[in-house]
mmCIF file of C-alpha atoms in Angstrom:
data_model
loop_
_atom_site.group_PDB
_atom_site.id
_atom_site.type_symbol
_atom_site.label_atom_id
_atom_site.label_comp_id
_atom_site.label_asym_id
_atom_site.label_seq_id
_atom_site.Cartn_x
_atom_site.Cartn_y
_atom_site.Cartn_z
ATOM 1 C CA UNK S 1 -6.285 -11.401 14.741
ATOM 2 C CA UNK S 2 -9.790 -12.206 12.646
ATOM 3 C CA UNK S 3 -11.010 -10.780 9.282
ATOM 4 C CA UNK S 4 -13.940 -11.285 8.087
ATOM 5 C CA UNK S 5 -14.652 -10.456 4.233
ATOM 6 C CA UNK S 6 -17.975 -11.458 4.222
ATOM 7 C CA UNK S 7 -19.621 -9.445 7.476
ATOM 8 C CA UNK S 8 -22.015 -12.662 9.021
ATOM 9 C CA UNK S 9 -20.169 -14.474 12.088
ATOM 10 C CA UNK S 10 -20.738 -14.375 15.457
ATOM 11 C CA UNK S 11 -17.639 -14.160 17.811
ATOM 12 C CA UNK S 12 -17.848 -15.216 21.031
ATOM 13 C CA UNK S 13 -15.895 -15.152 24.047
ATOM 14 C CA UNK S 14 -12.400 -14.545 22.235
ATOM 15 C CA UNK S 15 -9.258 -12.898 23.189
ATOM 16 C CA UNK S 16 -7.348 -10.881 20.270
ATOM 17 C CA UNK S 17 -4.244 -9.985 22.078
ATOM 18 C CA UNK S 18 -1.365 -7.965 20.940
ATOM 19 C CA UNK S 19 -2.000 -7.950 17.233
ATOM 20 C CA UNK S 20 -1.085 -5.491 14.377
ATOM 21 C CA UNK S 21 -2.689 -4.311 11.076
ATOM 22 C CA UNK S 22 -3.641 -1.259 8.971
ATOM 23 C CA UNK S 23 -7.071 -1.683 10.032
ATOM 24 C CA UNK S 24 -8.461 -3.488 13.128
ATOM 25 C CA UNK S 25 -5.274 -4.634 15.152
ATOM 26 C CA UNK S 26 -7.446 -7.205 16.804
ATOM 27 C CA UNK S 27 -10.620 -7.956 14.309
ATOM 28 C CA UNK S 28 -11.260 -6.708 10.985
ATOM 29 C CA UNK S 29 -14.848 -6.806 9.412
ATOM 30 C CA UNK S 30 -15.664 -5.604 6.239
ATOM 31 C CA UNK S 31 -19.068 -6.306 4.924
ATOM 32 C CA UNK S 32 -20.930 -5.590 1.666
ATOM 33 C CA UNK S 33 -21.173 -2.650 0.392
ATOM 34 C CA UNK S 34 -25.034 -0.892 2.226
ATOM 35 C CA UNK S 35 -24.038 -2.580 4.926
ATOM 36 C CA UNK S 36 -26.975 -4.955 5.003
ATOM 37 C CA UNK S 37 -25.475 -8.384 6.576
ATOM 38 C CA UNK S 38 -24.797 -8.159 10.242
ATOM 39 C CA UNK S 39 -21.221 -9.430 12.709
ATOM 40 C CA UNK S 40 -21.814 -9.616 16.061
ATOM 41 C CA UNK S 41 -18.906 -10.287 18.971
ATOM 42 C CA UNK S 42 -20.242 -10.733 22.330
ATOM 43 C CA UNK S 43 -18.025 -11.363 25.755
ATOM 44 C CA UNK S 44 -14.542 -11.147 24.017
ATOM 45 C CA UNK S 45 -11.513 -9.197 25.030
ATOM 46 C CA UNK S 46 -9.466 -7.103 22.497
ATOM 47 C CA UNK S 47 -5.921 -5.956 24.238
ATOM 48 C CA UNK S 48 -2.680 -4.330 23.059
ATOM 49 C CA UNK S 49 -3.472 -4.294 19.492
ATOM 50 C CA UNK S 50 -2.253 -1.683 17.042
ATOM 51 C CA UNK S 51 -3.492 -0.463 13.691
ATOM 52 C CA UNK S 52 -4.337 2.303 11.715
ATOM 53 C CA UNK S 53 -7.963 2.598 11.943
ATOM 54 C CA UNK S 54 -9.211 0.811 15.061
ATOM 55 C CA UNK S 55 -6.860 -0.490 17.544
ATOM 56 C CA UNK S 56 -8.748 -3.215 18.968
ATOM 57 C CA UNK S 57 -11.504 -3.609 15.997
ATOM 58 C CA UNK S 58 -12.273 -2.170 12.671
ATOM 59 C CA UNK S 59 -15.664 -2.268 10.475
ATOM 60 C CA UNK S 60 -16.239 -1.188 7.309
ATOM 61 C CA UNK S 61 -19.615 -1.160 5.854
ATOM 62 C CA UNK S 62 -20.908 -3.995 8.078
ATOM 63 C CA UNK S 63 -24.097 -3.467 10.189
ATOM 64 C CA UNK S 64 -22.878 -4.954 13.332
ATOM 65 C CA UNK S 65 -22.438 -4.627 17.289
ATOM 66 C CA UNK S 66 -20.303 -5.381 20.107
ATOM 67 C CA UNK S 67 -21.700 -6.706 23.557
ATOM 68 C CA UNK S 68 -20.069 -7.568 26.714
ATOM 69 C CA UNK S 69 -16.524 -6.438 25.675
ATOM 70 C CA UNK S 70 -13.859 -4.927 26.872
ATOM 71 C CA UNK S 71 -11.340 -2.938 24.935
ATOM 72 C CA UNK S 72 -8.238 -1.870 27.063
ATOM 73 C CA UNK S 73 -4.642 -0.718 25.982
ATOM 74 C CA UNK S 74 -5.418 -0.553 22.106
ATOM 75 C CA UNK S 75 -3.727 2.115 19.708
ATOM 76 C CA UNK S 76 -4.581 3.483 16.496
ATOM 77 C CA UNK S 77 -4.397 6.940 14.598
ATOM 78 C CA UNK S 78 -8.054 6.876 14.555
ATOM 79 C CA UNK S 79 -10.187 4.785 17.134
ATOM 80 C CA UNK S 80 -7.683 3.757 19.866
ATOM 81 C CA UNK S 81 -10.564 0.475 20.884
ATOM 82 C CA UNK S 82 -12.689 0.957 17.732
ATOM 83 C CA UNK S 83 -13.012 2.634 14.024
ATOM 84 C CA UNK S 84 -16.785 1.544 13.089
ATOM 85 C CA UNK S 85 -17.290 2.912 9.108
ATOM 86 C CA UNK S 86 -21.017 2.081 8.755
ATOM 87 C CA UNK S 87 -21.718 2.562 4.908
ATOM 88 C CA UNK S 88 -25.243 3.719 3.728
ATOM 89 C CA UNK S 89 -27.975 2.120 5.544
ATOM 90 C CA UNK S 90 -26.031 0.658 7.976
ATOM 91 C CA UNK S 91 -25.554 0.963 11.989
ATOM 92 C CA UNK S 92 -22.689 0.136 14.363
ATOM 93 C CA UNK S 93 -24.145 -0.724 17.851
ATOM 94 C CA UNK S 94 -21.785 -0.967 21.546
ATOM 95 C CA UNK S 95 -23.520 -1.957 24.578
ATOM 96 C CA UNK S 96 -22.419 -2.999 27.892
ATOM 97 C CA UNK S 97 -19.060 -2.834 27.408
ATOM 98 C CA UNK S 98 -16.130 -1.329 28.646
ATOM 99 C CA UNK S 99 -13.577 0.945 26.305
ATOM 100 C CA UNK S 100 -10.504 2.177 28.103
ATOM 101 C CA UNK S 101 -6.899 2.978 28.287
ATOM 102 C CA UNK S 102 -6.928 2.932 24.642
ATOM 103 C CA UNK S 103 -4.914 5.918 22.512
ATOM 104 C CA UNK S 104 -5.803 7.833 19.082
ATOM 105 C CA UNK S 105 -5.269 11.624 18.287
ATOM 106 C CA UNK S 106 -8.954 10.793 16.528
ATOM 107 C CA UNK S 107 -11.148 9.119 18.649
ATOM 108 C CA UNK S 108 -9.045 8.160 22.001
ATOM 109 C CA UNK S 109 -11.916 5.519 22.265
ATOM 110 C CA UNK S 110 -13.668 5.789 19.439
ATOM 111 C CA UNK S 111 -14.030 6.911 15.593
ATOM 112 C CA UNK S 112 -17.131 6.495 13.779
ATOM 113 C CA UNK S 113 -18.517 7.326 10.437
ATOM 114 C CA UNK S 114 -22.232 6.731 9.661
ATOM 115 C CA UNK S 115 -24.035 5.855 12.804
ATOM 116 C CA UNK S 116 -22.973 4.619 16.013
ATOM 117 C CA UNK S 117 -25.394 3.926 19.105
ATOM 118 C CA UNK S 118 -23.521 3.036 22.248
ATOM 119 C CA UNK S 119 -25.848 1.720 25.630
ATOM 120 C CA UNK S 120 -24.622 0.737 28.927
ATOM 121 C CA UNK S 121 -21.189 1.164 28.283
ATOM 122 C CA UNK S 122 -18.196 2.359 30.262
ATOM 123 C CA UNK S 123 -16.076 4.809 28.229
ATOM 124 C CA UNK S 124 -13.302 6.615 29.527
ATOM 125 C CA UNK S 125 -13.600 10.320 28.409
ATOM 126 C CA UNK S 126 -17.488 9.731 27.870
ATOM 127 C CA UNK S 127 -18.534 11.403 24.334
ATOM 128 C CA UNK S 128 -15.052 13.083 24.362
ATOM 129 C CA UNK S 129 -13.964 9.752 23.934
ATOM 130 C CA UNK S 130 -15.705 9.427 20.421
ATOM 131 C CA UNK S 131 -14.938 11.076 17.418
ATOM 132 C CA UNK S 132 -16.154 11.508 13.656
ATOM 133 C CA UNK S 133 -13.235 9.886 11.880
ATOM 134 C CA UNK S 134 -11.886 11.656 8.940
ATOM 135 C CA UNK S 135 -13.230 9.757 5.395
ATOM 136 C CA UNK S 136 -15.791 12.281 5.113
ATOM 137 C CA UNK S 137 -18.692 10.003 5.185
ATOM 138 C CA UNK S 138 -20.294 12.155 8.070
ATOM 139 C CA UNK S 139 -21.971 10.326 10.664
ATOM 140 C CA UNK S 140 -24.449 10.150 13.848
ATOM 141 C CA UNK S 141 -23.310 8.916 17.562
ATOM 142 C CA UNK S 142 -26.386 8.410 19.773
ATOM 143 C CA UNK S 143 -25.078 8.004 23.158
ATOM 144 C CA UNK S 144 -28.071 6.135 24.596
ATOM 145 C CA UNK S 145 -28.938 5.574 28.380
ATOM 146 C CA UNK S 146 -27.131 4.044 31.017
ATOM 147 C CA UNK S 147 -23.331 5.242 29.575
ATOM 148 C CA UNK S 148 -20.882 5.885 32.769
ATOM 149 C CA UNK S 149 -17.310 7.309 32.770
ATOM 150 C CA UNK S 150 -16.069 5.256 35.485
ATOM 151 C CA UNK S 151 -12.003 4.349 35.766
ATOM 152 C CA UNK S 152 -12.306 0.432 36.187
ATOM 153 C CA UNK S 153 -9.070 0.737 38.849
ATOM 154 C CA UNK S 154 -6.938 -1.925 36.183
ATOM 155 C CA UNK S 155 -3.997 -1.963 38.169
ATOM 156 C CA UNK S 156 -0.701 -3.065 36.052
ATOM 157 C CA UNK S 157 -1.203 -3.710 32.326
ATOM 158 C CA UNK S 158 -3.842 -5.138 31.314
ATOM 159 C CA UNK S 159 -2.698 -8.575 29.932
ATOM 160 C CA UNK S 160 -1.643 -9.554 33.241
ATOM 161 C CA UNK S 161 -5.313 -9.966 34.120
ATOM 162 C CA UNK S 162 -7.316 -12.323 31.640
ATOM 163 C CA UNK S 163 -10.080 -12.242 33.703
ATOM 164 C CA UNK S 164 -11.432 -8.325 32.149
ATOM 165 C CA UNK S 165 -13.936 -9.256 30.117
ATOM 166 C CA UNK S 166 -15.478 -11.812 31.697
ATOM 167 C CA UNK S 167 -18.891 -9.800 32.608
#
């Protein structure tokens, strides 16, 4: 798995595969506090990873997005593919990506607090797929244009094909 204390990389075109942690089983990000430097992962694959807050990926009070991913087979207790926590003044943003086959009694797909916009993306259960998680911070989901529903067809489990994700 990755953590990132500081909240400024760039990931690109990584696999995080079958990891475990209290928060983000596959990537952890945690930035300063208002949220004002920015992570971005773009064409990477987070799969079978476990955790308490965001199976596949966890951010805490990191401006941020995620681009050309696909989350698939993640668990958590809040955020099955993804717990974004976007502190004050920041913004969590998903787009073209695909979220599914993940599990969480909060958030099967997704748990937010703060605001998270999500574009173009593929997410099984649609909105019902996204929840408010549950530290009170309230928060905003803008489910922008282009957003589809769509079972991708994944026959077996997931890691037997390494090519999802490669959009």
């Amino acid at each position: 798995g990755l953590m990132d204390s500081l909240g400024r990389s760039v990931v690109s075109h990584c696999t995080f595969r079958g990891n475990t942690s209290l928060r983000g089983g596959g990537a952890y990000v945690r930035g300063p506090l208002g949220g004002a430097d920015v992570v971005r992962f773009q064409n990477c694959v987070f799969e079978g990873n476990s955790a308490q807050r965001g199976g596949g990926l966890a951010t805490e009070d990191a401006t941020g997005a995620a681009a050309l991913c696909t989350f698939a087979g993640n668990q958590a207790s809040q955020g099955g593919a993804l717990y974004a926590f976007a502190g004050a003044g920041a913004e969590w943003r998903l787009s073209n990506s695909i979220l599914w086959g993940n599990a969480a009694p909060t958030g099967a797909q997704i748990a937010y607090n703060g605001t998270l916009r999500v574009d173009a993306c593929d997410v099984e259960g649609g909105p019902a797929g996204a929840a408010l998680g549950t530290l009170g911070a309230g928060g905003a989901l803008v489910w922008g244009a282009g957003n589809l529903a769509l079972d991708q067809m994944f026959a077996g489990q997931p890691a037997n094909f390494p090519e999802i994700g490669k959009h």
